[in-house]
Tab-separated table of C-alpha atoms and ligand atoms in Angstrom:
chain	number	residue	atom	x	y	z
A	1	MET	CA	0.039	0.047	0.206
A	2	ALA	CA	1.127	3.235	-0.985
A	3	LEU	CA	2.210	5.776	1.830
A	4	LYS	CA	-0.217	8.383	2.735
A	5	VAL	CA	1.033	11.711	3.874
A	6	LEU	CA	-1.053	14.638	5.255
A	7	ILE	CA	0.463	18.071	4.537
A	8	LEU	CA	-1.373	21.148	6.968
A	9	GLY	CA	-0.354	23.984	4.901
A	10	ALA	CA	0.341	22.155	1.350
A	11	ASN	CA	0.337	25.358	-0.262
A	12	GLY	CA	3.166	27.076	1.638
A	13	PHE	CA	6.965	27.108	1.250
A	14	ILE	CA	8.219	23.662	1.985
A	15	GLY	CA	4.300	22.434	1.682
A	16	SER	CA	3.987	22.860	-1.842
A	17	THR	CA	7.749	22.206	-2.763
A	18	LEU	CA	7.578	18.952	-0.679
A	19	THR	CA	3.958	18.193	-2.804
A	20	GLU	CA	5.646	18.774	-5.969
A	21	GLN	CA	8.407	16.566	-5.419
A	22	ILE	CA	6.416	13.853	-3.962
A	23	LEU	CA	4.441	13.386	-6.598
A	24	ALA	CA	7.245	13.889	-9.363
A	25	ASN	CA	8.923	11.135	-7.327
A	26	ARG	CA	7.324	9.004	-5.342
A	27	ASP	CA	4.518	6.999	-5.607
A	28	TRP	CA	2.596	7.931	-2.075
A	29	GLN	CA	-0.656	9.548	-1.878
A	30	VAL	CA	-0.692	13.578	-0.242
A	31	PHE	CA	-3.930	14.572	1.550
A	32	GLY	CA	-3.457	18.204	2.049
A	33	MET	CA	-5.026	21.824	3.527
A	34	ASP	CA	-4.247	25.206	3.362
A	35	ILE	CA	-6.668	28.143	3.130
A	36	SER	CA	-5.398	29.248	-0.471
A	37	ASP	CA	-3.763	26.919	-3.536
A	38	ASP	CA	-1.683	29.820	-5.549
A	39	LYS	CA	1.127	27.980	-5.118
A	40	LEU	CA	0.194	23.974	-5.895
A	41	GLY	CA	-0.069	24.783	-9.816
A	42	ASP	CA	0.253	21.448	-11.172
A	43	SER	CA	0.295	19.444	-8.313
A	44	LEU	CA	-3.806	20.208	-8.523
A	45	LYS	CA	-4.480	18.242	-11.135
A	46	ASP	CA	-2.431	15.180	-9.794
A	47	PRO	CA	-5.142	12.239	-8.967
A	48	ARG	CA	-2.802	10.977	-6.305
A	49	PHE	CA	-3.386	14.515	-4.165
A	50	LYS	CA	-6.476	15.283	-2.656
A	51	PHE	CA	-6.332	18.798	-1.866
A	52	VAL	CA	-9.018	21.230	0.761
A	53	GLU	CA	-9.118	24.826	1.255
A	54	GLY	CA	-9.304	25.226	4.473
A	55	ASP	CA	-8.630	26.326	7.680
A	56	ILE	CA	-7.062	23.584	9.953
A	57	THR	CA	-8.150	25.883	13.248
A	58	ILE	CA	-12.161	25.659	11.913
A	59	ASN	CA	-12.130	22.223	9.770
A	60	ARG	CA	-11.356	20.374	12.996
A	61	GLU	CA	-12.919	16.904	11.696
A	62	TRP	CA	-11.513	16.970	8.144
A	63	VAL	CA	-8.286	17.733	10.203
A	64	GLN	CA	-9.094	14.536	12.633
A	65	TYR	CA	-10.241	12.292	10.199
A	66	ASN	CA	-7.181	12.593	7.410
A	67	VAL	CA	-4.629	12.535	10.660
A	68	ARG	CA	-6.385	8.783	11.674
A	69	LYS	CA	-6.231	7.915	7.854
A	70	CYS	CA	-2.915	9.172	6.763
A	71	ASP	CA	0.435	7.517	7.731
A	72	VAL	CA	2.994	10.386	8.149
A	73	ILE	CA	1.089	13.722	9.135
A	74	LEU	CA	3.303	16.903	8.439
A	75	PRO	CA	1.664	19.895	10.385
A	76	LEU	CA	3.229	22.966	8.200
A	77	VAL	CA	0.961	26.050	9.167
A	78	ALA	CA	2.906	28.792	10.748
A	79	ILE	CA	3.899	32.106	10.827
A	80	ALA	CA	7.425	32.570	10.456
A	81	ASN	CA	8.210	35.960	9.241
A	82	PRO	CA	10.137	38.153	11.776
A	83	LEU	CA	8.534	41.055	11.404
A	84	GLN	CA	5.185	39.504	12.591
A	85	TYR	CA	6.854	38.132	15.657
A	86	VAL	CA	7.208	41.571	16.815
A	87	LYS	CA	4.493	43.327	15.021
A	88	ASP	CA	1.490	40.729	15.926
A	89	PRO	CA	3.208	38.197	19.130
A	90	LEU	CA	-0.305	36.691	19.971
A	91	ARG	CA	-1.400	35.491	16.433
A	92	VAL	CA	2.282	33.778	16.426
A	93	PHE	CA	1.374	31.800	19.926
A	94	GLU	CA	-1.533	31.205	18.920
A	95	LEU	CA	-1.229	29.613	15.197
A	96	ASP	CA	2.306	28.142	15.689
A	97	PHE	CA	1.944	26.983	19.096
A	98	GLU	CA	-1.884	26.618	20.108
A	99	ALA	CA	-3.620	25.470	16.601
A	100	ASN	CA	-0.290	23.238	16.277
A	101	LEU	CA	-0.402	21.303	19.593
A	102	THR	CA	-4.289	20.054	18.933
A	103	ILE	CA	-2.730	18.419	15.999
A	104	VAL	CA	-0.027	16.911	18.041
A	105	ARG	CA	-2.411	15.480	20.350
A	106	ASP	CA	-4.108	14.286	17.520
A	107	CYS	CA	-0.897	12.240	16.307
A	108	VAL	CA	-0.835	11.008	20.178
A	109	LYS	CA	-4.455	9.881	20.216
A	110	TYR	CA	-4.267	8.258	16.679
A	111	LYS	CA	-0.595	6.796	17.148
A	112	LYS	CA	0.625	9.089	13.962
A	113	ARG	CA	4.227	9.330	13.069
A	114	LEU	CA	4.674	13.133	13.166
A	115	LEU	CA	7.040	15.228	11.228
A	116	PHE	CA	7.346	18.766	13.060
A	117	PRO	CA	9.174	21.712	11.808
A	118	SER	CA	11.016	23.139	14.411
A	119	THR	CA	13.371	25.737	13.699
A	120	SER	CA	16.975	27.512	13.457
A	121	GLU	CA	15.777	30.100	15.699
A	122	VAL	CA	15.287	27.252	18.719
A	123	TYR	CA	19.205	27.931	19.040
A	124	GLY	CA	18.565	32.049	19.713
A	125	MET	CA	21.717	33.654	20.805
A	126	SER	CA	23.455	30.430	21.665
A	127	PRO	CA	27.291	30.759	21.915
A	128	ASP	CA	28.146	27.921	20.253
A	129	SER	CA	29.789	28.423	17.229
A	130	VAL	CA	28.356	25.446	15.411
A	131	LEU	CA	24.659	24.320	16.649
A	132	ASP	CA	24.072	20.721	18.034
A	133	GLU	CA	20.885	19.221	18.196
A	134	GLU	CA	21.772	17.469	21.155
A	135	THR	CA	23.984	19.541	23.324
A	136	SER	CA	23.846	23.506	22.192
A	137	SER	CA	21.498	25.409	24.781
A	138	LEU	CA	18.873	27.773	23.861
A	139	VAL	CA	19.103	30.967	24.554
A	140	TYR	CA	16.769	34.137	24.144
A	141	GLY	CA	16.444	37.608	25.382
A	142	PRO	CA	14.159	39.765	27.567
A	143	ILE	CA	10.840	39.519	27.816
A	144	GLU	CA	10.523	42.938	25.497
A	145	LYS	CA	11.830	41.569	23.210
A	146	GLN	CA	8.439	39.582	21.605
A	147	ARG	CA	10.705	38.370	18.919
A	148	TRP	CA	11.269	35.448	20.791
A	149	ILE	CA	7.788	34.274	21.035
A	150	TYR	CA	7.992	32.293	17.360
A	151	ALA	CA	11.153	30.093	18.909
A	152	CYS	CA	9.734	29.832	22.554
A	153	SER	CA	6.606	28.806	20.831
A	154	LYS	CA	8.906	26.317	18.368
A	155	GLN	CA	10.826	25.192	21.522
A	156	LEU	CA	7.923	24.283	23.619
A	157	LEU	CA	6.322	22.494	20.872
A	158	ASP	CA	9.917	20.360	20.486
A	159	ARG	CA	9.835	20.042	24.352
A	160	VAL	CA	6.279	18.650	23.854
A	161	ILE	CA	6.638	16.006	21.377
A	162	TYR	CA	9.638	14.773	23.181
A	163	ALA	CA	7.795	14.172	26.097
A	164	TYR	CA	4.992	12.507	24.247
A	165	GLY	CA	7.615	9.996	22.603
A	166	VAL	CA	9.530	9.317	26.104
A	167	ARG	CA	5.619	8.900	27.604
A	168	ASP	CA	3.648	7.258	25.004
A	169	GLY	CA	6.345	6.270	22.803
A	170	LEU	CA	5.184	8.854	20.155
A	171	ASP	CA	7.014	7.938	16.861
A	172	TYR	CA	8.314	11.660	15.915
A	173	THR	CA	10.666	13.402	13.989
A	174	LEU	CA	11.841	17.190	14.446
A	175	PHE	CA	13.235	18.844	11.868
A	176	ARG	CA	15.191	22.057	11.891
A	177	PRO	CA	15.473	24.354	8.892
A	178	PHE	CA	18.191	27.085	8.495
A	179	ASN	CA	17.221	29.762	6.323
A	180	TRP	CA	15.714	27.436	3.542
A	181	ILE	CA	15.329	29.809	0.268
A	182	GLY	CA	14.194	29.287	-3.262
A	183	PRO	CA	10.930	29.422	-5.520
A	184	ARG	CA	7.892	30.288	-3.574
A	185	LEU	CA	10.107	31.553	-0.147
A	186	ASP	CA	7.674	34.539	-0.304
A	187	ASN	CA	5.648	36.277	-3.157
A	188	LEU	CA	9.128	37.759	-4.968
A	189	LEU	CA	6.114	39.759	-6.680
A	190	ASP	CA	5.100	41.713	-3.572
A	191	ALA	CA	7.387	44.705	-3.336
A	192	LYS	CA	6.599	45.599	0.437
A	193	GLU	CA	9.542	45.676	2.955
A	194	GLY	CA	9.531	43.507	5.743
A	195	SER	CA	6.637	40.999	3.728
A	196	SER	CA	9.242	38.663	3.152
A	197	ARG	CA	12.455	36.591	4.361
A	198	VAL	CA	15.827	38.500	3.513
A	199	PHE	CA	16.351	36.297	0.200
A	200	THR	CA	13.299	37.266	-0.928
A	201	GLN	CA	13.621	40.450	-0.215
A	202	PHE	CA	17.053	41.593	-1.534
A	203	LEU	CA	15.856	40.154	-4.479
A	204	SER	CA	12.469	41.589	-4.868
A	205	ASN	CA	14.250	45.118	-3.834
A	206	VAL	CA	16.657	44.670	-6.760
A	207	LEU	CA	13.519	44.085	-9.260
A	208	HIS	CA	11.356	47.014	-7.948
A	209	ARG	CA	14.251	49.252	-7.672
A	210	LYS	CA	14.100	49.729	-4.264
A	211	PRO	CA	17.695	50.351	-2.707
A	212	ILE	CA	18.433	46.894	-0.355
A	213	GLN	CA	18.184	47.846	3.365
A	214	LEU	CA	21.310	45.997	5.440
A	215	VAL	CA	19.885	45.996	8.996
A	216	ASP	CA	22.531	47.134	11.259
A	217	GLY	CA	25.102	46.908	8.550
A	218	GLY	CA	24.001	43.560	7.643
A	219	LYS	CA	27.180	41.833	9.249
A	220	GLN	CA	24.770	38.909	10.967
A	221	ARG	CA	25.674	35.649	9.242
A	222	ARG	CA	22.764	33.192	7.989
A	223	SER	CA	23.321	29.371	6.629
A	224	PHE	CA	21.080	29.847	3.153
A	225	THR	CA	19.626	26.435	2.472
A	226	TYR	CA	18.695	25.676	-1.355
A	227	VAL	CA	15.237	24.346	-0.604
A	228	GLY	CA	15.972	21.066	-3.189
A	229	ASP	CA	18.497	19.873	-1.175
A	230	ALA	CA	16.341	20.380	1.792
A	231	ILE	CA	13.231	18.416	0.645
A	232	ASP	CA	15.694	16.101	-0.137
A	233	CYS	CA	16.202	15.490	3.458
A	234	LEU	CA	12.900	15.711	3.983
A	235	MET	CA	12.250	12.871	1.624
A	236	ARG	CA	14.470	10.683	3.860
A	237	ILE	CA	13.054	11.299	6.860
A	238	ILE	CA	9.421	10.615	5.490
A	239	GLU	CA	10.672	7.208	4.029
A	240	ASN	CA	12.404	6.389	7.228
A	241	LYS	CA	14.184	3.916	6.129
A	242	ASP	CA	14.511	1.229	9.416
A	243	GLY	CA	13.393	3.514	11.727
A	244	CYS	CA	16.612	5.740	11.488
A	245	ALA	CA	14.905	9.287	11.689
A	246	SER	CA	12.005	7.821	14.451
A	247	GLN	CA	12.289	9.926	17.415
A	248	GLN	CA	15.549	12.094	16.017
A	249	ILE	CA	15.976	15.860	15.855
A	250	PHE	CA	17.807	16.977	12.425
A	251	ASN	CA	19.119	20.277	11.479
A	252	ILE	CA	18.775	20.900	7.981
A	253	GLY	CA	20.669	23.592	6.918
A	254	ASN	CA	24.008	24.344	4.445
A	255	PRO	CA	26.818	25.100	6.856
A	256	ALA	CA	29.044	25.393	3.656
A	257	SER	CA	26.469	28.544	2.785
A	258	ASP	CA	27.323	30.565	5.769
A	259	LEU	CA	27.575	33.928	4.810
A	260	SER	CA	26.633	37.459	6.122
A	261	VAL	CA	23.809	39.302	4.929
A	262	ALA	CA	25.874	41.846	3.593
A	263	GLU	CA	27.500	39.013	0.887
A	264	LEU	CA	23.861	38.287	0.164
A	265	ALA	CA	22.912	41.639	-1.299
A	266	LYS	CA	26.565	41.488	-3.382
A	267	GLN	CA	25.509	37.926	-4.459
A	268	THR	CA	22.005	38.758	-5.433
A	269	ILE	CA	23.152	41.737	-7.550
A	270	GLU	CA	25.713	39.687	-9.169
A	271	VAL	CA	23.409	37.283	-10.153
A	272	CYS	CA	20.592	39.681	-11.822
A	273	ALA	CA	23.275	40.901	-13.817
A	274	GLU	CA	23.689	37.876	-15.176
A	275	PHE	CA	20.108	37.709	-16.576
A	276	PRO	CA	19.913	40.190	-19.474
A	277	GLN	CA	16.364	41.061	-18.831
A	278	PHE	CA	17.461	41.986	-15.299
A	279	LYS	CA	21.123	43.593	-15.806
A	280	HIS	CA	20.041	47.127	-16.155
A	281	LEU	CA	18.029	46.165	-12.617
A	282	ALA	CA	21.045	45.044	-11.267
A	283	GLU	CA	23.258	47.904	-12.384
A	284	ALA	CA	21.235	50.765	-10.935
A	285	ALA	CA	20.490	48.727	-7.874
A	286	THR	CA	21.907	50.772	-4.450
A	287	VAL	CA	22.709	49.351	-0.881
A	288	VAL	CA	21.789	51.136	2.304
A	289	SER	CA	21.976	50.679	6.265
A	290	VAL	CA	19.493	50.833	8.273
A	291	ASP	CA	19.375	50.466	12.147
A	292	ALA	CA	17.071	47.240	13.213
A	293	GLY	CA	15.181	49.796	15.392
A	294	THR	CA	13.997	51.643	12.689
A	295	TYR	CA	13.536	48.459	10.382
A	296	TYR	CA	11.846	46.309	12.879
A	297	GLY	CA	11.161	48.665	15.860
A	298	LYS	CA	12.045	47.994	19.607
A	299	TYR	CA	10.476	44.424	19.975
A	300	TYR	CA	13.151	42.998	17.868
A	301	GLN	CA	16.737	40.982	18.707
A	302	ASP	CA	18.820	39.640	16.109
A	303	ILE	CA	20.980	36.679	15.951
A	304	GLN	CA	24.369	37.275	14.849
A	305	ALA	CA	25.501	33.906	13.526
A	306	ARG	CA	23.876	30.290	12.980
A	307	VAL	CA	26.059	27.053	11.880
A	308	PRO	CA	24.257	23.975	12.273
A	309	SER	CA	25.685	20.718	12.721
A	310	ILE	CA	24.382	18.238	10.019
A	311	LYS	CA	26.518	15.344	11.893
A	312	ASN	CA	22.963	13.543	12.872
A	313	ALA	CA	21.547	13.906	9.216
A	314	LYS	CA	24.877	12.723	7.447
A	315	ASP	CA	25.461	9.820	10.089
A	316	ARG	CA	21.083	8.472	9.803
A	317	LEU	CA	19.959	9.618	6.181
A	318	GLY	CA	23.134	9.969	4.464
A	319	TRP	CA	22.051	13.513	3.454
A	320	ALA	CA	24.739	16.398	2.355
A	321	PRO	CA	23.477	19.338	0.993
A	322	SER	CA	25.484	20.401	-2.534
A	323	THR	CA	23.856	23.582	-3.710
A	324	ASP	CA	25.933	27.090	-3.187
A	325	LEU	CA	23.844	30.685	-2.565
A	326	ARG	CA	24.725	31.645	-6.238
A	327	THR	CA	22.955	28.792	-7.764
A	328	ALA	CA	20.015	29.037	-5.527
A	329	ILE	CA	19.210	32.895	-6.464
A	330	ARG	CA	19.866	31.491	-10.157
A	331	HIS	CA	17.362	28.863	-9.559
A	332	THR	CA	14.864	30.964	-8.186
A	333	LEU	CA	14.903	33.846	-10.925
A	334	GLN	CA	14.756	30.931	-13.287
A	335	TYR	CA	11.533	29.765	-11.966
A	336	HIS	CA	10.173	33.029	-12.372
A	337	VAL	CA	11.228	33.675	-16.075
A	338	GLN	CA	10.014	30.458	-17.137
A	339	ARG	CA	6.709	31.441	-15.783
A	340	GLY	CA	6.696	34.884	-17.584
A	341	GLU	CA	5.964	36.252	-14.161
A	342	VAL	CA	8.849	38.860	-14.010
A	343	ASN	CA	8.325	41.621	-16.196
A	344	PHE	CA	10.302	44.457	-14.360
A	345	ALA	CA	10.751	47.844	-16.050
B	401	UGA	C1	14.223	33.185	10.029
B	401	UGA	C2	13.062	32.970	9.999
B	401	UGA	O1	12.625	33.257	11.577
B	401	UGA	C3	11.913	31.890	10.039
B	401	UGA	O2	11.900	31.924	8.365
B	401	UGA	C4	12.833	30.749	10.186
B	401	UGA	O3	12.157	29.688	11.227
B	401	UGA	C5	13.915	30.810	10.248
B	401	UGA	O4	14.368	31.869	10.378
B	401	UGA	C6	14.929	29.948	9.029
B	401	UGA	O5	14.702	30.299	8.259
B	401	UGA	O6	16.160	29.321	9.373
B	401	UGA	P1	15.843	35.363	10.474
B	401	UGA	O7	16.826	34.563	9.393
B	401	UGA	O8	16.071	36.390	10.964
B	401	UGA	O9	14.493	34.444	10.631
B	401	UGA	O10	14.810	35.891	9.112
B	401	UGA	P2	15.316	37.053	8.120
B	401	UGA	O11	13.747	37.364	7.689
B	401	UGA	O12	15.750	35.576	6.514
B	401	UGA	O13	16.311	37.767	8.056
B	401	UGA	C7	17.918	37.333	8.096
B	401	UGA	C8	18.592	38.821	8.502
B	401	UGA	O14	18.552	39.232	7.096
B	401	UGA	C9	18.113	39.096	9.821
B	401	UGA	O15	19.642	39.288	10.141
B	401	UGA	C10	17.618	40.623	9.237
B	401	UGA	O16	17.819	41.563	9.996
B	401	UGA	C11	18.342	40.907	8.073
B	401	UGA	N1	17.323	41.387	7.028
B	401	UGA	C12	16.277	41.417	6.921
B	401	UGA	C13	17.795	42.969	6.756
B	401	UGA	O17	19.339	42.836	6.535
B	401	UGA	N2	17.463	43.408	5.720
B	401	UGA	C14	16.131	43.002	5.084
B	401	UGA	O18	15.699	43.595	4.236
B	401	UGA	C15	15.386	42.038	6.173
């Protein structure tokens, strides 16, 4: 019998890419729910994909029914944009924590395998130069710094899931995305400042002739991870050969792509210049510095460096990332060019 995978938030960045890859490369069935379907494209036409437009907090019966029916559950519904953490922290708590706790409990009740998206943010301002799933401390700032409500919500769910594993034998995997990037991360066509994660924001700024803004000068670093590599890792976790991913935590990131935000700006402009239709925009691109208080407000606090240890993923899943940042930027632009979506003046 083909594996049945339930993806809540199937239209998100991870959900839509994962759905597409499963349908293209496996014989599994996918059941999906999301409040919209604009990123799902041809997946919607596939008979192995059963999609329902709905809200996981309202369509409870559908969710429970499908948790019972499926083998593997991925609750991917969450707000994952730092500007939202500081603007609407209670909404982040309600959706990322409360709504997902309900799904976690459904998985416990029906004894289903749960693949839960933790986050690189759970490490917060950990002093470790390389972040390890088992040994690194999780370090956050004062309560006033509301940014941490996202990391706290995710961390507490990690702890709840772990405890269900210990007490009830819940079969789970916690995976921690480290700045996954690529097509569909955010809406490239939405030029609004702060509406996107930095990868899409910088591309969007170049294409819309807006200055790239380096928050506090752009010295902070991230390990940018191409979504194609990341989804390959997720597929291995879903497959779970000989239980290799059960009751495990995996950082999914690219330590070789540990770069400053200023370097990201530079490479974004350089790769845009490789495309004849964007060359003039790349040549006109400007980069400015803005302080974090002005960009995000007083509830923000940043993370200066974030490099994953991927030893556990290498050892247990045989996985390693292979795509560098330039290639990831190229793939993202090509994706939009192929769809004729980017006709910028
Ligand atoms: C992200 C988000 O919290 C989630 O997407 C996710 O859980 C996690 O981290 C991850 O993907 O690993 P962060 O990396 O801080 O957090 O989010 P970005 O919005 O991509 O910002 C990265 C850095 O770029 C920050 O230091 C930010 O201040 C800076 N930035 C952002 C700029 O310099 N300019 C901008 O216009 C936007």
